């Protein structure tokens, strides 16, 4: 579903289901491929792998969110520089209508629902729409995609359409082509980097 969805500046109603319990500093929910990483006194930062069909949100300054080997997949980095809060989604397919049941179980598999669920969780933690810095990587034409499906191209089209319908813009991107990419987001600085073909550069 690529129709517009409501994106207020802050979704306070999400806060209760996004808050950690049990004294942990990480909440991983495998049924939706979601990890929420919250800042706690004395907690050390780590690199968090955001796998295919997963998304992660963190406010720990030392954390780095990483999506490896993006081919036709979309790697989306979203950051609020005021709160120093960020998230990443690793989406494989363009539209959730292809398999609504699967999308309900794992929304980040699809670009349309992946964008929505990532932004909802960021807003639930206080991020403001007007502050967001959005960066994209991936959406390549991979070798075994013979052009019949053009998954990368479709992923990119859905990304732009969903953001446009919600008055959001991509700040910078490295998309298309045929090379796989790895994208990373530093929570402390909001800097997003792409690695591809032996080169490491900032988006």
Short mmCIF file of the C-alpha atoms (twelve columns), coordinates in Angstrom:
data_MODEL
# 
_entry.id   MODEL 
# 
loop_
_atom_site.group_PDB 
_atom_site.id 
_atom_site.type_symbol 
_atom_site.label_atom_id 
_atom_site.label_alt_id 
_atom_site.label_comp_id 
_atom_site.label_asym_id 
_atom_site.label_seq_id 
_atom_site.Cartn_x 
_atom_site.Cartn_y 
_atom_site.Cartn_z 
_atom_site.pdbx_PDB_model_num 
ATOM 1   C CA . UNK A 1   0.000  0.000   0.000   1 
ATOM 2   C CA . UNK A 2   1.715  3.110   -1.184  1 
ATOM 3   C CA . UNK A 3   -1.043 5.476   -0.112  1 
ATOM 4   C CA . UNK A 4   -0.185 8.270   2.261   1 
ATOM 5   C CA . UNK A 5   -0.201 7.516   5.949   1 
ATOM 6   C CA . UNK A 6   -0.471 9.868   8.895   1 
ATOM 7   C CA . UNK A 7   2.912  11.081  10.061  1 
ATOM 8   C CA . UNK A 8   2.442  13.555  12.900  1 
ATOM 9   C CA . UNK A 9   5.446  15.116  14.528  1 
ATOM 10  C CA . UNK A 10  5.253  12.770  17.494  1 
ATOM 11  C CA . UNK A 11  3.226  9.615   18.054  1 
ATOM 12  C CA . UNK A 12  3.023  9.543   21.830  1 
ATOM 13  C CA . UNK A 13  0.714  6.540   21.725  1 
ATOM 14  C CA . UNK A 14  3.560  4.388   20.502  1 
ATOM 15  C CA . UNK A 15  5.789  5.197   23.436  1 
ATOM 16  C CA . UNK A 16  4.336  2.550   25.746  1 
ATOM 17  C CA . UNK A 17  4.924  -0.296  23.339  1 
ATOM 18  C CA . UNK A 18  8.347  1.036   22.382  1 
ATOM 19  C CA . UNK A 19  9.683  1.379   25.917  1 
ATOM 20  C CA . UNK A 20  11.986 -1.316  27.195  1 
ATOM 21  C CA . UNK A 21  11.218 -3.472  30.170  1 
ATOM 22  C CA . UNK A 22  13.119 -5.851  32.377  1 
ATOM 23  C CA . UNK A 23  16.152 -3.605  32.727  1 
ATOM 24  C CA . UNK A 24  17.514 -4.524  29.309  1 
ATOM 25  C CA . UNK A 25  19.022 -1.990  26.973  1 
ATOM 26  C CA . UNK A 26  17.878 -3.849  23.881  1 
ATOM 27  C CA . UNK A 27  14.497 -5.175  22.822  1 
ATOM 28  C CA . UNK A 28  14.571 -7.506  19.812  1 
ATOM 29  C CA . UNK A 29  11.259 -8.662  18.414  1 
ATOM 30  C CA . UNK A 30  11.999 -11.344 15.827  1 
ATOM 31  C CA . UNK A 31  8.392  -11.593 14.711  1 
ATOM 32  C CA . UNK A 32  8.691  -8.164  13.123  1 
ATOM 33  C CA . UNK A 33  12.462 -7.984  12.710  1 
ATOM 34  C CA . UNK A 34  12.709 -5.035  15.070  1 
ATOM 35  C CA . UNK A 35  15.358 -4.018  17.555  1 
ATOM 36  C CA . UNK A 36  15.048 -0.962  19.767  1 
ATOM 37  C CA . UNK A 37  18.312 0.117   21.385  1 
ATOM 38  C CA . UNK A 38  17.954 2.639   24.201  1 
ATOM 39  C CA . UNK A 39  20.571 4.691   25.987  1 
ATOM 40  C CA . UNK A 40  21.302 3.525   29.535  1 
ATOM 41  C CA . UNK A 41  23.998 4.671   31.991  1 
ATOM 42  C CA . UNK A 42  27.144 2.638   31.489  1 
ATOM 43  C CA . UNK A 43  25.899 0.908   28.344  1 
ATOM 44  C CA . UNK A 44  28.546 0.441   25.687  1 
ATOM 45  C CA . UNK A 45  27.814 0.979   22.033  1 
ATOM 46  C CA . UNK A 46  28.026 -1.711  19.418  1 
ATOM 47  C CA . UNK A 47  27.479 -2.279  15.731  1 
ATOM 48  C CA . UNK A 48  24.003 -3.614  15.025  1 
ATOM 49  C CA . UNK A 49  23.347 -5.643  11.900  1 
ATOM 50  C CA . UNK A 50  20.024 -4.795  10.272  1 
ATOM 51  C CA . UNK A 51  19.205 -7.902  8.265   1 
ATOM 52  C CA . UNK A 52  16.891 -8.274  5.297   1 
ATOM 53  C CA . UNK A 53  13.337 -7.459  6.348   1 
ATOM 54  C CA . UNK A 54  14.469 -5.888  9.622   1 
ATOM 55  C CA . UNK A 55  14.653 -2.399  11.099  1 
ATOM 56  C CA . UNK A 56  16.411 -0.976  14.145  1 
ATOM 57  C CA . UNK A 57  16.104 2.229   16.146  1 
ATOM 58  C CA . UNK A 58  18.723 3.559   18.572  1 
ATOM 59  C CA . UNK A 59  19.503 6.596   20.714  1 
ATOM 60  C CA . UNK A 60  22.826 5.287   22.064  1 
ATOM 61  C CA . UNK A 61  25.621 7.577   20.821  1 
ATOM 62  C CA . UNK A 62  28.177 4.805   20.382  1 
ATOM 63  C CA . UNK A 63  25.922 2.582   18.278  1 
ATOM 64  C CA . UNK A 64  26.260 2.037   14.545  1 
ATOM 65  C CA . UNK A 65  23.442 0.497   12.488  1 
ATOM 66  C CA . UNK A 66  24.603 -1.484  9.457   1 
ATOM 67  C CA . UNK A 67  22.816 -3.094  6.502   1 
ATOM 68  C CA . UNK A 68  25.187 -5.360  4.581   1 
ATOM 69  C CA . UNK A 69  25.295 -6.332  0.918   1 
ATOM 70  C CA . UNK A 70  22.398 -4.320  -0.438  1 
ATOM 71  C CA . UNK A 71  21.669 -5.497  -3.966  1 
ATOM 72  C CA . UNK A 72  18.180 -4.645  -5.147  1 
ATOM 73  C CA . UNK A 73  17.199 -4.113  -1.492  1 
ATOM 74  C CA . UNK A 74  16.673 -0.632  -0.080  1 
ATOM 75  C CA . UNK A 75  18.751 0.494   2.884   1 
ATOM 76  C CA . UNK A 76  17.044 3.515   4.453   1 
ATOM 77  C CA . UNK A 77  18.695 5.675   7.112   1 
ATOM 78  C CA . UNK A 78  16.556 8.167   9.056   1 
ATOM 79  C CA . UNK A 79  17.983 10.506  11.712  1 
ATOM 80  C CA . UNK A 80  16.759 13.276  14.000  1 
ATOM 81  C CA . UNK A 81  19.830 15.454  14.725  1 
ATOM 82  C CA . UNK A 82  18.105 17.310  17.552  1 
ATOM 83  C CA . UNK A 83  17.483 14.169  19.611  1 
ATOM 84  C CA . UNK A 84  20.393 12.231  18.108  1 
ATOM 85  C CA . UNK A 85  17.977 9.423   17.469  1 
ATOM 86  C CA . UNK A 86  18.167 7.297   14.359  1 
ATOM 87  C CA . UNK A 87  16.956 4.191   12.633  1 
ATOM 88  C CA . UNK A 88  17.523 1.983   9.636   1 
ATOM 89  C CA . UNK A 89  15.361 -0.342  7.556   1 
ATOM 90  C CA . UNK A 90  16.510 -3.063  5.132   1 
ATOM 91  C CA . UNK A 91  13.629 -3.648  2.712   1 
ATOM 92  C CA . UNK A 92  13.605 -6.380  0.071   1 
ATOM 93  C CA . UNK A 93  10.427 -5.900  -1.995  1 
ATOM 94  C CA . UNK A 94  8.401  -2.864  -3.065  1 
ATOM 95  C CA . UNK A 95  4.769  -3.369  -2.043  1 
ATOM 96  C CA . UNK A 96  3.151  -5.102  0.905   1 
ATOM 97  C CA . UNK A 97  0.041  -5.902  -1.138  1 
ATOM 98  C CA . UNK A 98  2.046  -8.748  -2.684  1 
ATOM 99  C CA . UNK A 99  1.625  -10.649 0.582   1 
ATOM 100 C CA . UNK A 100 -0.388 -8.770  3.234   1 
ATOM 101 C CA . UNK A 101 -0.113 -11.569 5.785   1 
ATOM 102 C CA . UNK A 102 3.652  -11.688 5.512   1 
ATOM 103 C CA . UNK A 103 3.802  -7.900  5.650   1 
ATOM 104 C CA . UNK A 104 1.779  -7.850  8.868   1 
ATOM 105 C CA . UNK A 105 4.273  -10.236 10.450  1 
ATOM 106 C CA . UNK A 106 7.394  -8.559  9.080   1 
ATOM 107 C CA . UNK A 107 6.602  -5.095  7.698   1 
ATOM 108 C CA . UNK A 108 10.200 -4.123  6.954   1 
ATOM 109 C CA . UNK A 109 10.353 -6.731  4.179   1 
ATOM 110 C CA . UNK A 110 8.460  -4.237  2.013   1 
ATOM 111 C CA . UNK A 111 9.409  -0.677  1.181   1 
ATOM 112 C CA . UNK A 112 5.970  0.845   1.779   1 
ATOM 113 C CA . UNK A 113 5.329  -0.734  5.183   1 
ATOM 114 C CA . UNK A 114 9.026  -0.645  6.096   1 
ATOM 115 C CA . UNK A 115 9.143  3.132   5.768   1 
ATOM 116 C CA . UNK A 116 5.959  3.469   7.773   1 
ATOM 117 C CA . UNK A 117 6.958  1.221   10.656  1 
ATOM 118 C CA . UNK A 118 10.419 2.788   10.938  1 
ATOM 119 C CA . UNK A 119 9.041  6.324   11.041  1 
ATOM 120 C CA . UNK A 120 6.273  5.412   13.469  1 
ATOM 121 C CA . UNK A 121 8.804  4.039   15.940  1 
ATOM 122 C CA . UNK A 122 11.059 7.071   15.585  1 
ATOM 123 C CA . UNK A 123 8.115  9.410   16.144  1 
ATOM 124 C CA . UNK A 124 7.060  7.290   19.093  1 
ATOM 125 C CA . UNK A 125 10.404 8.107   20.682  1 
ATOM 126 C CA . UNK A 126 9.991  11.830  20.091  1 
ATOM 127 C CA . UNK A 127 11.522 12.423  16.659  1 
ATOM 128 C CA . UNK A 128 10.046 15.342  14.730  1 
ATOM 129 C CA . UNK A 129 9.106  15.131  11.076  1 
ATOM 130 C CA . UNK A 130 10.619 18.524  10.305  1 
ATOM 131 C CA . UNK A 131 13.994 17.443  11.725  1 
ATOM 132 C CA . UNK A 132 14.423 14.225  9.774   1 
ATOM 133 C CA . UNK A 133 17.473 13.583  7.622   1 
ATOM 134 C CA . UNK A 134 16.670 10.730  5.229   1 
ATOM 135 C CA . UNK A 135 19.313 8.883   3.217   1 
ATOM 136 C CA . UNK A 136 18.951 5.919   0.886   1 
ATOM 137 C CA . UNK A 137 21.236 3.282   -0.597  1 
ATOM 138 C CA . UNK A 138 20.794 0.166   -2.699  1 
ATOM 139 C CA . UNK A 139 18.023 -0.477  -5.243  1 
ATOM 140 C CA . UNK A 140 20.573 -1.843  -7.699  1 
ATOM 141 C CA . UNK A 141 19.910 -3.959  -10.781 1 
ATOM 142 C CA . UNK A 142 21.442 -7.240  -9.653  1 
ATOM 143 C CA . UNK A 143 22.822 -9.778  -12.111 1 
ATOM 144 C CA . UNK A 144 20.232 -12.495 -11.597 1 
ATOM 145 C CA . UNK A 145 17.410 -10.002 -12.081 1 
ATOM 146 C CA . UNK A 146 16.992 -10.358 -15.857 1 
ATOM 147 C CA . UNK A 147 14.977 -7.186  -16.191 1 
ATOM 148 C CA . UNK A 148 11.633 -8.930  -15.997 1 
ATOM 149 C CA . UNK A 149 11.134 -7.994  -12.354 1 
ATOM 150 C CA . UNK A 150 13.346 -4.879  -11.950 1 
ATOM 151 C CA . UNK A 151 13.042 -5.144  -8.172  1 
ATOM 152 C CA . UNK A 152 15.607 -2.448  -7.415  1 
ATOM 153 C CA . UNK A 153 13.929 0.018   -9.741  1 
ATOM 154 C CA . UNK A 154 10.521 -0.695  -8.216  1 
ATOM 155 C CA . UNK A 155 11.863 -0.412  -4.668  1 
ATOM 156 C CA . UNK A 156 13.235 3.020   -5.501  1 
ATOM 157 C CA . UNK A 157 9.989  4.142   -7.138  1 
ATOM 158 C CA . UNK A 158 7.953  3.147   -4.074  1 
ATOM 159 C CA . UNK A 159 10.435 4.905   -1.774  1 
ATOM 160 C CA . UNK A 160 10.072 8.186   -3.627  1 
ATOM 161 C CA . UNK A 161 6.298  7.869   -3.916  1 
ATOM 162 C CA . UNK A 162 5.702  7.134   -0.234  1 
ATOM 163 C CA . UNK A 163 7.991  9.946   0.907   1 
ATOM 164 C CA . UNK A 164 6.497  12.399  -1.597  1 
ATOM 165 C CA . UNK A 165 2.958  11.629  -0.456  1 
ATOM 166 C CA . UNK A 166 4.020  12.420  3.093   1 
ATOM 167 C CA . UNK A 167 5.960  15.618  2.299   1 
ATOM 168 C CA . UNK A 168 9.324  14.028  3.005   1 
ATOM 169 C CA . UNK A 169 12.450 14.186  0.865   1 
ATOM 170 C CA . UNK A 170 15.582 12.093  0.534   1 
ATOM 171 C CA . UNK A 171 18.500 14.249  1.656   1 
ATOM 172 C CA . UNK A 172 21.102 12.182  -0.178  1 
ATOM 173 C CA . UNK A 173 21.298 8.797   -1.832  1 
ATOM 174 C CA . UNK A 174 23.430 6.274   -3.646  1 
ATOM 175 C CA . UNK A 175 21.070 4.044   -5.575  1 
ATOM 176 C CA . UNK A 176 20.829 2.154   -8.839  1 
ATOM 177 C CA . UNK A 177 23.720 0.720   -10.789 1 
ATOM 178 C CA . UNK A 178 24.657 -2.928  -10.441 1 
ATOM 179 C CA . UNK A 179 27.103 -3.052  -7.521  1 
ATOM 180 C CA . UNK A 180 26.133 -4.261  -4.027  1 
ATOM 181 C CA . UNK A 181 26.517 -1.772  -1.197  1 
ATOM 182 C CA . UNK A 182 26.809 -1.743  2.582   1 
ATOM 183 C CA . UNK A 183 25.307 1.238   4.413   1 
ATOM 184 C CA . UNK A 184 25.933 2.339   8.010   1 
ATOM 185 C CA . UNK A 185 24.510 5.024   10.309  1 
ATOM 186 C CA . UNK A 186 26.446 6.500   13.250  1 
ATOM 187 C CA . UNK A 187 23.966 7.408   15.980  1 
ATOM 188 C CA . UNK A 188 26.273 9.935   17.656  1 
ATOM 189 C CA . UNK A 189 26.801 12.044  14.555  1 
ATOM 190 C CA . UNK A 190 24.036 11.028  12.164  1 
ATOM 191 C CA . UNK A 191 26.646 10.438  9.483   1 
ATOM 192 C CA . UNK A 192 25.709 7.768   6.953   1 
ATOM 193 C CA . UNK A 193 28.360 5.901   4.996   1 
ATOM 194 C CA . UNK A 194 28.254 3.629   1.971   1 
ATOM 195 C CA . UNK A 195 30.846 1.008   1.134   1 
ATOM 196 C CA . UNK A 196 31.000 -0.440  -2.370  1 
ATOM 197 C CA . UNK A 197 33.707 -1.652  -4.724  1 
ATOM 198 C CA . UNK A 198 36.397 -1.217  -2.086  1 
ATOM 199 C CA . UNK A 199 35.482 2.430   -1.518  1 
ATOM 200 C CA . UNK A 200 34.048 3.968   1.648   1 
ATOM 201 C CA . UNK A 201 32.277 7.305   1.317   1 
ATOM 202 C CA . UNK A 202 29.792 9.466   3.174   1 
ATOM 203 C CA . UNK A 203 26.290 10.000  1.859   1 
# 
